[in-house]
XYZ file of C-alpha atoms in Angstrom:
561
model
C -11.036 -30.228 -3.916
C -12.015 -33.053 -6.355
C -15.016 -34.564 -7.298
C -14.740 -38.032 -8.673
C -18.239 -38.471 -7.508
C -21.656 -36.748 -8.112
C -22.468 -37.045 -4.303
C -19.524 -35.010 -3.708
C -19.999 -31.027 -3.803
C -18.026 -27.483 -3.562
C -21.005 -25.810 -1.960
C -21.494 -25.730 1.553
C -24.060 -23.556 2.825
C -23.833 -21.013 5.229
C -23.574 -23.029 8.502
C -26.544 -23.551 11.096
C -24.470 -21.766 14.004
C -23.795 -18.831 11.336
C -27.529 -18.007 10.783
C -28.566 -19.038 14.276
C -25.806 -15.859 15.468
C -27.286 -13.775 13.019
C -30.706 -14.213 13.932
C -29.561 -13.605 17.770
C -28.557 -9.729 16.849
C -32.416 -9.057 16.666
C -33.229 -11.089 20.042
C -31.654 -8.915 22.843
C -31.907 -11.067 25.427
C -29.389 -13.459 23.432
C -27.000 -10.590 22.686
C -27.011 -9.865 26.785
C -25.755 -13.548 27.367
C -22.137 -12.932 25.575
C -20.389 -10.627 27.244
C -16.355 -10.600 27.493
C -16.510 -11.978 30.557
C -18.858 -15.146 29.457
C -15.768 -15.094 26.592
C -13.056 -15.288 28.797
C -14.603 -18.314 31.024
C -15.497 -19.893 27.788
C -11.584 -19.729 26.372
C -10.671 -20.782 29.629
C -12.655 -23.886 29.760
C -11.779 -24.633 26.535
C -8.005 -24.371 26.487
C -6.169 -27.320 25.980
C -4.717 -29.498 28.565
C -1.111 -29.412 29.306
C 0.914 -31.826 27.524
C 4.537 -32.064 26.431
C 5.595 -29.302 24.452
C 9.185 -27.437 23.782
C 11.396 -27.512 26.132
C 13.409 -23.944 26.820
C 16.217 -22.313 29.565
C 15.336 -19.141 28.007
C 12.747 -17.413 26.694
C 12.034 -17.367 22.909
C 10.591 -14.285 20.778
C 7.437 -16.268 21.096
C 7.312 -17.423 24.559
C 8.293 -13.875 25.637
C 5.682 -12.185 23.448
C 3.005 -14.246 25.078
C 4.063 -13.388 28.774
C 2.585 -9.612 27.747
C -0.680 -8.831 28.649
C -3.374 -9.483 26.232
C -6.661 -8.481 25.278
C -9.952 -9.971 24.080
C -10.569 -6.409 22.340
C -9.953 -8.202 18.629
C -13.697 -10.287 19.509
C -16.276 -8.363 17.195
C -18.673 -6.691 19.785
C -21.798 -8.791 20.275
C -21.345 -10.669 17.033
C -22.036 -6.516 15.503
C -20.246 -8.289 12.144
C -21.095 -5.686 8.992
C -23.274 -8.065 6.620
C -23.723 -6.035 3.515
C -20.086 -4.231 2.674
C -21.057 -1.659 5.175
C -17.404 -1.943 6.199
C -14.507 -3.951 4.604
C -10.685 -3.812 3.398
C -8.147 -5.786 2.495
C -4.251 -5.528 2.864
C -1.472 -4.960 0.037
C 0.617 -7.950 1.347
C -0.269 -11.137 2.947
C 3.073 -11.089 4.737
C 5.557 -8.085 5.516
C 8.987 -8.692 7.379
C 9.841 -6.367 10.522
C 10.617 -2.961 9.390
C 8.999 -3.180 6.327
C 5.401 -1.599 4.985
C 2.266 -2.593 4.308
C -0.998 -0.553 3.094
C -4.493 -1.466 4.530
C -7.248 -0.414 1.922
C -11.214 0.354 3.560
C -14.069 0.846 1.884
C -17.505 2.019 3.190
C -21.462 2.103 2.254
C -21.728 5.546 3.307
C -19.295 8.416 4.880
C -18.404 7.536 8.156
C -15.641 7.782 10.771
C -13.998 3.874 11.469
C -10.891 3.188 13.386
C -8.767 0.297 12.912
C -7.215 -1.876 16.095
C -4.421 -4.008 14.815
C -3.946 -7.276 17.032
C -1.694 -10.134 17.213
C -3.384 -13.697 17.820
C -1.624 -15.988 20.014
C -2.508 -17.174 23.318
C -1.427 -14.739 26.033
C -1.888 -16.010 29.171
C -3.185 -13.468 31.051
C -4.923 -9.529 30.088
C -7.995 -7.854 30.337
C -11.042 -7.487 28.405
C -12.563 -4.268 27.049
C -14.652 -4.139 30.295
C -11.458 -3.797 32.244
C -12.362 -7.363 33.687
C -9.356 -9.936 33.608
C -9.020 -12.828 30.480
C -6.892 -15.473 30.335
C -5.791 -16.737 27.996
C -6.787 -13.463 26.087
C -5.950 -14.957 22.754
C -4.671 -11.418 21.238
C -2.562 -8.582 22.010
C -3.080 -5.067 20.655
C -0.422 -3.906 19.439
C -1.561 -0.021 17.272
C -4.901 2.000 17.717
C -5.801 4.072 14.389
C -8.061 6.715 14.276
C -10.539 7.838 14.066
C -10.108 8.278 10.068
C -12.682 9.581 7.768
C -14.470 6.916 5.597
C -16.133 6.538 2.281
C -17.509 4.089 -0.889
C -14.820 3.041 -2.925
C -15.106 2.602 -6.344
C -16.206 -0.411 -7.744
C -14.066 -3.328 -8.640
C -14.044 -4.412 -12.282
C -15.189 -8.093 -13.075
C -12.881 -10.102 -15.866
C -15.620 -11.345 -18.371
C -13.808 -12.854 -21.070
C -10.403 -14.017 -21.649
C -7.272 -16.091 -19.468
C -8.463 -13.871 -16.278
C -12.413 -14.279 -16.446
C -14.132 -13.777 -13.202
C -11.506 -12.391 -11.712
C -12.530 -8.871 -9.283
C -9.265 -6.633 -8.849
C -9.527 -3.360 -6.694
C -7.818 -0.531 -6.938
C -8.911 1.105 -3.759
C -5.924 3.842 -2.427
C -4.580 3.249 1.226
C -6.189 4.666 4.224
C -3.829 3.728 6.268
C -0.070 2.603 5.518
C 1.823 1.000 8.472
C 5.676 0.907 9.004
C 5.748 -2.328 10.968
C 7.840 -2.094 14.221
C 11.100 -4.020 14.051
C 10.085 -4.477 17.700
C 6.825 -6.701 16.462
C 6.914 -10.725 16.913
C 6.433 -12.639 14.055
C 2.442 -13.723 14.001
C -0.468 -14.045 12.353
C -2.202 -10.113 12.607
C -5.959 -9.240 12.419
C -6.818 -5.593 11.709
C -10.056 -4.936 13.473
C -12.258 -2.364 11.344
C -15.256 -0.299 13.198
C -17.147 2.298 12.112
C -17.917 4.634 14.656
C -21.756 5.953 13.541
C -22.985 2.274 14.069
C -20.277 -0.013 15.460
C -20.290 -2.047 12.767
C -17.569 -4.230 12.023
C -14.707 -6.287 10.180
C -11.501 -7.760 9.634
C -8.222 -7.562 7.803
C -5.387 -9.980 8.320
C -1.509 -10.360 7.035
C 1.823 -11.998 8.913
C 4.570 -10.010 10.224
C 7.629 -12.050 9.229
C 10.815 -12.456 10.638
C 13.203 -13.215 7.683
C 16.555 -13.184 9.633
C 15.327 -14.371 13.103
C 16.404 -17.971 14.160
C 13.474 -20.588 14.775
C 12.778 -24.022 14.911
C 9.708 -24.376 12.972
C 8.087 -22.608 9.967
C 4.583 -22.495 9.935
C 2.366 -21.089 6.480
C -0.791 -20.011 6.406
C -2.824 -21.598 3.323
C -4.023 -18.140 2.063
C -3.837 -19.206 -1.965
C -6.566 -21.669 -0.468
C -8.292 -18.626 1.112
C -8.203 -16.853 -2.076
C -9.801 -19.580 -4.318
C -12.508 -19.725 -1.867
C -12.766 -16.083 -2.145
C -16.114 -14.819 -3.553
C -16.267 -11.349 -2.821
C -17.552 -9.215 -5.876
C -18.479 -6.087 -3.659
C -21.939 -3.493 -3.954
C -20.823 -2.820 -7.563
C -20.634 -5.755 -8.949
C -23.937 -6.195 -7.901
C -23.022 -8.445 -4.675
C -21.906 -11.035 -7.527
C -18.511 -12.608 -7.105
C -16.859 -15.200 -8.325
C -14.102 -18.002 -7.335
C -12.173 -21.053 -8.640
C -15.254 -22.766 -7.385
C -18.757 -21.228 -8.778
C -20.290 -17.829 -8.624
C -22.226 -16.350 -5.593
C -24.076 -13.757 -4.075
C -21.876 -12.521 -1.279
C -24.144 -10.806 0.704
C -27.156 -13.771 0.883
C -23.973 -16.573 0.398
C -26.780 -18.273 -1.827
C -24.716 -20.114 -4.863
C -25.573 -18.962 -7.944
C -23.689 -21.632 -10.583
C -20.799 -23.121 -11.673
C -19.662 -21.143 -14.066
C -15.994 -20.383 -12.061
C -13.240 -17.934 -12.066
C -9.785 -18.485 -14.201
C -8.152 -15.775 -11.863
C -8.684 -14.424 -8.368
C -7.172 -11.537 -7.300
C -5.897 -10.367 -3.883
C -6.630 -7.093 -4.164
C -9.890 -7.300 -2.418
C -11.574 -8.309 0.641
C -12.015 -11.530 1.469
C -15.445 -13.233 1.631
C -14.543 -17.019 1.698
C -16.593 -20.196 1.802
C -16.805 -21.377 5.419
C -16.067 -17.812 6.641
C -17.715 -14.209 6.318
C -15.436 -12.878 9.315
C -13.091 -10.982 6.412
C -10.164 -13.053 7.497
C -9.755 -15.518 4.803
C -9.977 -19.174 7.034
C -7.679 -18.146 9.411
C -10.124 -18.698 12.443
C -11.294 -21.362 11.237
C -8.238 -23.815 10.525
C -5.092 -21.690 12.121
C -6.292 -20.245 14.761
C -6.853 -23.147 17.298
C -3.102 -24.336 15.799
C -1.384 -21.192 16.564
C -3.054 -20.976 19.963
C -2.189 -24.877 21.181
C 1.207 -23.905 19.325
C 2.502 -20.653 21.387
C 0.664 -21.790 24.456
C 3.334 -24.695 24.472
C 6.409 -21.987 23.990
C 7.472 -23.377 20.422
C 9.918 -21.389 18.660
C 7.726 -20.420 15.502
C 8.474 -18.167 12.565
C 5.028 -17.030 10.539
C 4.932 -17.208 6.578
C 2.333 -17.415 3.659
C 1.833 -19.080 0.607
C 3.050 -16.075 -1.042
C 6.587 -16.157 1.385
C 6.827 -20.107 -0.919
C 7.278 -18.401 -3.819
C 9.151 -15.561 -3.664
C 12.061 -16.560 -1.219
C 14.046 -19.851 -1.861
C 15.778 -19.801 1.122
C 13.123 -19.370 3.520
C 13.489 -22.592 4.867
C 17.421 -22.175 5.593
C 18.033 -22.611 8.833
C 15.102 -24.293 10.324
C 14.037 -27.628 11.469
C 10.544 -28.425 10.284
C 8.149 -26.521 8.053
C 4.399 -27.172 8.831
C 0.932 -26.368 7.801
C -2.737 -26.918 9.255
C -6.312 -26.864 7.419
C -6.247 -27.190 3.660
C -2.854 -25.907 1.017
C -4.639 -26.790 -2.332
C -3.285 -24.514 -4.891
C 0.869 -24.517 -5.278
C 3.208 -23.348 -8.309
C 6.379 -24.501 -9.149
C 8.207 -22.742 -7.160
C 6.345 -23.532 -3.792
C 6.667 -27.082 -4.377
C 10.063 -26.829 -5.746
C 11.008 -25.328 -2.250
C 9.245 -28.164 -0.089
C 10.845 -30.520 -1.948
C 14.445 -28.652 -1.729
C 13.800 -28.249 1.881
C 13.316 -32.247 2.359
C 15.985 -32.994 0.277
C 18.495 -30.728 2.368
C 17.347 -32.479 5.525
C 14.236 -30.433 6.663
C 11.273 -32.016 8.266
C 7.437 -31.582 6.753
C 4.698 -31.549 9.122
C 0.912 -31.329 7.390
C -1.345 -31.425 9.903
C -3.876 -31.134 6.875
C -5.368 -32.800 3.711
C -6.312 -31.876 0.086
C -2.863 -30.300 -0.415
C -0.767 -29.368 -3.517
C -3.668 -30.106 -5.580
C -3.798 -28.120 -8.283
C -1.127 -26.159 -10.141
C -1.134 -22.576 -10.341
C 0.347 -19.779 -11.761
C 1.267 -16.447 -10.445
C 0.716 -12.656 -12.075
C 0.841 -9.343 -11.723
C -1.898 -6.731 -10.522
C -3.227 -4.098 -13.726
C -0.581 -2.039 -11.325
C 2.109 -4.436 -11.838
C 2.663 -5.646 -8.233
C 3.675 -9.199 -8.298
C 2.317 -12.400 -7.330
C -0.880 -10.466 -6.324
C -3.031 -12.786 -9.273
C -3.575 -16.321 -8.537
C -4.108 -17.935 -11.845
C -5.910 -21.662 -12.018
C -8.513 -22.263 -14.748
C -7.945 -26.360 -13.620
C -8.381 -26.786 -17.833
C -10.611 -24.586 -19.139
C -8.420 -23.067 -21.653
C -6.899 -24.684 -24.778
C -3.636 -25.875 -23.695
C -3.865 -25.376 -19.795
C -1.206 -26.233 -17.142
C -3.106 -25.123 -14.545
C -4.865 -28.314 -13.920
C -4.254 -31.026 -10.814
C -0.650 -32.204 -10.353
C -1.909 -35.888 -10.881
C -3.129 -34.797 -14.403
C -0.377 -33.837 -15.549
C 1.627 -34.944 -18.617
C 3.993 -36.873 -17.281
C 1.877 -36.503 -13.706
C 3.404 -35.416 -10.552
C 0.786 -36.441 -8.209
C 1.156 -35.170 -4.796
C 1.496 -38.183 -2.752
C 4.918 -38.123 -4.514
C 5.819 -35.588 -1.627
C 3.123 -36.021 0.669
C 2.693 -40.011 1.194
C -0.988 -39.412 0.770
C -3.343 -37.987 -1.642
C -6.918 -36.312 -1.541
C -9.761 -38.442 -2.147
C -12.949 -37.339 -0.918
C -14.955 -35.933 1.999
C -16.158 -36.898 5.539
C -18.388 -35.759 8.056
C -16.199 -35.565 11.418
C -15.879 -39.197 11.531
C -13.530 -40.809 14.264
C -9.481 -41.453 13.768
C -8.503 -44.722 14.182
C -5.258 -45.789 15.067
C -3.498 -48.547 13.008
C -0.147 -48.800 14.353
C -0.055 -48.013 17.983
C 3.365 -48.864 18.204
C 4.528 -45.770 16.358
C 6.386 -43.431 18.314
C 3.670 -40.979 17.332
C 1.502 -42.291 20.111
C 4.417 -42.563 22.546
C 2.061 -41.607 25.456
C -1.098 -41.977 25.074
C -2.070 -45.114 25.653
C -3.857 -45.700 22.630
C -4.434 -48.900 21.001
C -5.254 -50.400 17.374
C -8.318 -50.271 16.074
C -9.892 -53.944 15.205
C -13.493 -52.961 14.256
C -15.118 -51.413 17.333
C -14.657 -47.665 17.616
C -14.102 -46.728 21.291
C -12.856 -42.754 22.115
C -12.732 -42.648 25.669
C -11.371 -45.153 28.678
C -9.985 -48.366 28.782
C -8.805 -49.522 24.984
C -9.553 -46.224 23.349
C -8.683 -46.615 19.909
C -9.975 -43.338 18.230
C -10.466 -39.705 18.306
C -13.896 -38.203 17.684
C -14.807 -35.975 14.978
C -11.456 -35.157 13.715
C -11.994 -36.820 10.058
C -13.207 -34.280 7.668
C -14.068 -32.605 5.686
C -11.477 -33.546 3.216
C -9.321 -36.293 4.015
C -6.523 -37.984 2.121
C -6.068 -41.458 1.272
C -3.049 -44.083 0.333
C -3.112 -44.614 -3.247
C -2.930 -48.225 -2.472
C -5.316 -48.620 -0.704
C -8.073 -46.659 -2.934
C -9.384 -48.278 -6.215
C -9.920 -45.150 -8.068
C -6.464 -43.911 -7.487
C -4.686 -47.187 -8.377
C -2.490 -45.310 -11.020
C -0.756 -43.710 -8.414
C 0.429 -46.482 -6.246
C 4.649 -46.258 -7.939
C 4.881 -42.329 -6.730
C 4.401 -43.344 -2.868
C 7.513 -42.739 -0.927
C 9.713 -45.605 -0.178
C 9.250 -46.831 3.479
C 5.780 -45.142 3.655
C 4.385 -46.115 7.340
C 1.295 -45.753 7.859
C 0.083 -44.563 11.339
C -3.927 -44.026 10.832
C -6.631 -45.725 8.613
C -10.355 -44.352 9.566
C -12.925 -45.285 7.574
C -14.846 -42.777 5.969
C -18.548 -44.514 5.041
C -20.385 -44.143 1.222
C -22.728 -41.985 2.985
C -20.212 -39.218 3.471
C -18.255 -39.789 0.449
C -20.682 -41.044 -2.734
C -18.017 -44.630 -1.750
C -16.941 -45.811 1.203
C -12.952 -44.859 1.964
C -10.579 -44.405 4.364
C -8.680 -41.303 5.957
C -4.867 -42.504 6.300
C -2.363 -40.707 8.306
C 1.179 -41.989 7.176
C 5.127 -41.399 7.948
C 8.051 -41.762 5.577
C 11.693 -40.814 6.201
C 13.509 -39.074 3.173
C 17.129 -40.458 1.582
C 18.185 -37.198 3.719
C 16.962 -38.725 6.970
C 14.377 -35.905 7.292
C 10.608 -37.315 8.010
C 7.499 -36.198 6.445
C 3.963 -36.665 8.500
C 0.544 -36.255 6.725
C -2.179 -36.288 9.244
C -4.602 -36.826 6.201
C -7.626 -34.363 7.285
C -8.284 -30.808 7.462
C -9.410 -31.563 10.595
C -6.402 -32.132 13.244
C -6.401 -28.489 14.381
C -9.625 -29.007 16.309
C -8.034 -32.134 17.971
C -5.373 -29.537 19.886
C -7.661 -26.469 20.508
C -11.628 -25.693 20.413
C -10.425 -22.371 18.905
C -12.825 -19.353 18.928
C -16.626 -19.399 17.507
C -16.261 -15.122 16.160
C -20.052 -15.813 14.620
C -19.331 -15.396 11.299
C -17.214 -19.038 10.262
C -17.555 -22.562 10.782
C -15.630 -22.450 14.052
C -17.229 -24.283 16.613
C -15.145 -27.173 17.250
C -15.339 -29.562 20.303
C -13.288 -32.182 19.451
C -9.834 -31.133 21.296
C -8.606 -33.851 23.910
C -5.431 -34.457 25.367
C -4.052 -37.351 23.063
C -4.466 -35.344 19.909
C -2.497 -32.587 21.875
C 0.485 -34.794 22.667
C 0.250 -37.137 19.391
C 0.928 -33.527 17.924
C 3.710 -32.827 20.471
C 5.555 -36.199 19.950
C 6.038 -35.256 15.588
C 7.143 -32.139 16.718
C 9.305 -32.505 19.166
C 10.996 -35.687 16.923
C 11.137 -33.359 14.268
C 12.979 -29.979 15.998
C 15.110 -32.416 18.014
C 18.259 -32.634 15.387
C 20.339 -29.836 13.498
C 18.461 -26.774 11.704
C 19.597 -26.973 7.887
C 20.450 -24.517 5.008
C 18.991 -24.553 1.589
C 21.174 -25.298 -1.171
């Protein structure tokens, strides 16, 4: 993120909910009141209405894959979350197509049996839990059971201290386990559930299972570059000091230590992110509720990452609409290069998101010469550095170039408010303008709570401080949302905007303008251990989301150039 302003900060503290979890493991009588069942009724309640979603005469990979029974098995056990690298990993890939491999690497404190329990998160509408008691939606499938294995401390994990990669923390941890992935698997987003068996403790992995070949209407990426500048895991050796592209931290307290940041993060570790100590990157936090509103409706996804951007230029052939949710800051060349390919060959761009291609990266090698497993962004402290914000620059390529809309700032869940209830993006709904009174429920609704944070892009035109980048906005820019965002929140007052453009290739590009929308389709899943407790889904976010994309999957799929 930026900060044009000294209110603004990259430091959130541990969350309220986080430590008030924490502090329940040592009350039992608070541990007795979750149980799976309590879980189940909860996902239940919370599930998102039905709206319009895809329609289908037969099943597709995903629709089919969530008619199997699930399981609620991938919930850590009574919030038993390991706290102080008592149990932790990481994966070789973020991605791996059907048929191909991918090693998990564990570490723990102390010898000790663990198993791993690899899951697929979806929605799954009906399953059981652990208990044997029914779920539904279960909101995972298992899909491989591993182990028991035997379990010890790895060695520590080198910190950079000097040089073009300072502060980055590179393992070199060999695989316990190395998994052929069934050609037979869906395309998802995985978690790899880690448990040691002396004291239950326990922790996650994640990765996507690809489908390179497979046909499907809509891409969607997970953000994990974001995840990795986030990333502050330095591990027992380092002295539970880490560093990211942020500051330096203790990541066992999550106390913030200074600002002296990393120039290079590596993804050979575990991750420890800002926002989310569940070992999953922000997957829960962002994705998650996306995903689940997503395959609950029967859409024909395929699952990529930020990594998938870079390597393969013709990922995008043959779809209809690429998307995103949450928060894609950090994007080479390449990734943008292929976004903007993909629009000018007639595909659609969906961010339901803010704060994206924000800074310019570069890509490296691990010390064992596996690509694009570096992330390299040291936003200008080196003599001569590229790797600085797109808008900086020389000549600048500011995002809203692609986007429509550009970051600007942070909010504190405050209400959307429509400005043009005549687009067809709140065909539906009943919605109305907004003309200075903010109403979110009943007759005249003209907002939706809380979905306005905590980053939100802004029009360049219609923010002072980013007057210089008024000529890169898109011809025909519509704007669909304008939502105020007060001084208090932001150091100035400003304003969220939402906005719609259609490309000289006839393909349309949507910015929602927050991080936020996710929690507009689905409350998601509070695992304890991120900022996940969301309470803002409601029906008209759900079918505002439906109407861009079913407009956008409803022509021709494309290929690349």
């Amino acid at each position: 993120m930026f900060t044009s302003f000294s209110q603004r900060t990259d430091q959130p503290a541990r969350s309220g909910n986080q430590q008030a979890l924490r502090t329940s493991q040592t009350i039992p009588h608070v541990r007795l009141l979750v149980t799976p069942l309590l879980v189940s009724v909860l996902l239940i309640l919370t599930a998102p209405l039905p709206v319009s979603g895809a329609p289908a005469t037969t099943l597709n990979p995903i629709q089919a894959e969530n008619q199997l029974p699930g399981s609620t098995g991938w919930q850590f056990d009574n919030f038993n979350k390991e706290t102080a690298h008592e149990i932790e990993g990481y994966a070789s890939l973020t991605s791996v197509n059907q048929g191909g491999q991918i090693n998990f690497m564990v570490s723990l404190s102390s010898n000790a049996q663990f198993t791993m329990a690899i899951y697929r998160m979806g929605y799954y509408f009906h399953g059981t839990n652990p208990d044997g008691t029914a779920c539904g939606p279960c909101g995972g499938r298992l899909m491989l059971s591993v182990g028991p294995l035997n379990g010890a401390a790895r060695a520590a994990c080198p910190t950079t201290t000097s040089g073009p990669n300072f502060g980055m923390i590179e393992c070199q941890w060999a695989p316990s386990f190395s998994l052929t992935v069934p050609t037979s698997w869906t395309t998802g987003n995985y978690l790899v559930k880690l448990r040691r068996l002396d004291d239950g403790l326990e922790n996650y992995i994640t990765f996507v299972v690809r489908n390179d070949t497979g046909p499907a209407d809509i891409v969607y990426s997970a953000d994990v570059t974001t995840w990795q500048a986030y990333n502050y895991w330095g591990g027992a050796g380092n002295g539970n000091l880490g560093y990211n592209l942020y500051g330096e931290f203790n990541d066992v307290t999550q106390g913030f230590i200074g600002n002296t940041r990393a120039y290079t993060v590596s993804f050979d570790r575990p991750y420890m992110d800002q926002g989310s100590e569940d070992g999953a990157g922000n997957f829960m936090v962002w994705d998650y509720p996306m995903i689940r509103w997503l395959e609950a409706r029967g859409y024909n996804v395929t699952y990529v990452t930020d990594v998938d951007l870079e390597t393969t230029p013709r990922l995008m052939s043959g779809r209809k609409l690429f998307m995103n949710t949450g928060h894609d800051e950090y994007y080479s060349d390449n990734m943008r290069a292929l976004l903007q390919n993909a629009l000018n060959a007639g595909i659609n761009l969906a961010f339901f998101s803010a704060d994206n291609i924000g800074y310019r990266m570069v890509w490296a090698n691990s010390i064992a010469g596996q690509p694009d497993r570096r992330q390299v962004c040291d936003k200008g402290g080196l003599p001569g550095s590229t790797a600085i914000a797109w808008r900086w620059l020389t000549p600048p390529q500011p995002e809203n170039a692609l986007l429509g809309v550009m970051q600007n700032g942070v909010a504190n869940s405050r209400p959307w408010l429509v400005y043009d209830a005549t687009s067809w993006i709140y065909a539906g709904t009943g919605l109305v303008n907004y003309h200075g009174k903010v109403i979110t429920h009943g007759w005249g609704q003209n907002a939706l709570a809380g979905l306005v944070g905590y980053e939100f892009d802004e029009r360049a035109a219609n923010a002072p401080d980013l007057a210089a980048y008024v000529s890169y906005e898109p011809a025909g820019l519509h704007q669909v949302a304008h939502s105020l965002v007060p001084a208090a929140d932001n150091g100035v007052k400003a304003w969220s905007d939402a906005t719609l453009y259609t490309a000289a290739s006839g393909a349309m590009v949507f910015a929602a303008g927050t991080i936020q929308w996710s929690f507009g389709v689905d409350n998601g899943f509070n695992d304890g251990f991120c900022d996940c407790v969301h309470r803002f889904a409601n029906p008209k976010a759900q079918q505002i989301t439906a109407n861009i994309l079913n407009r956008f999957i409803s022509g021709p799929a494309h290929a690349m150039p």
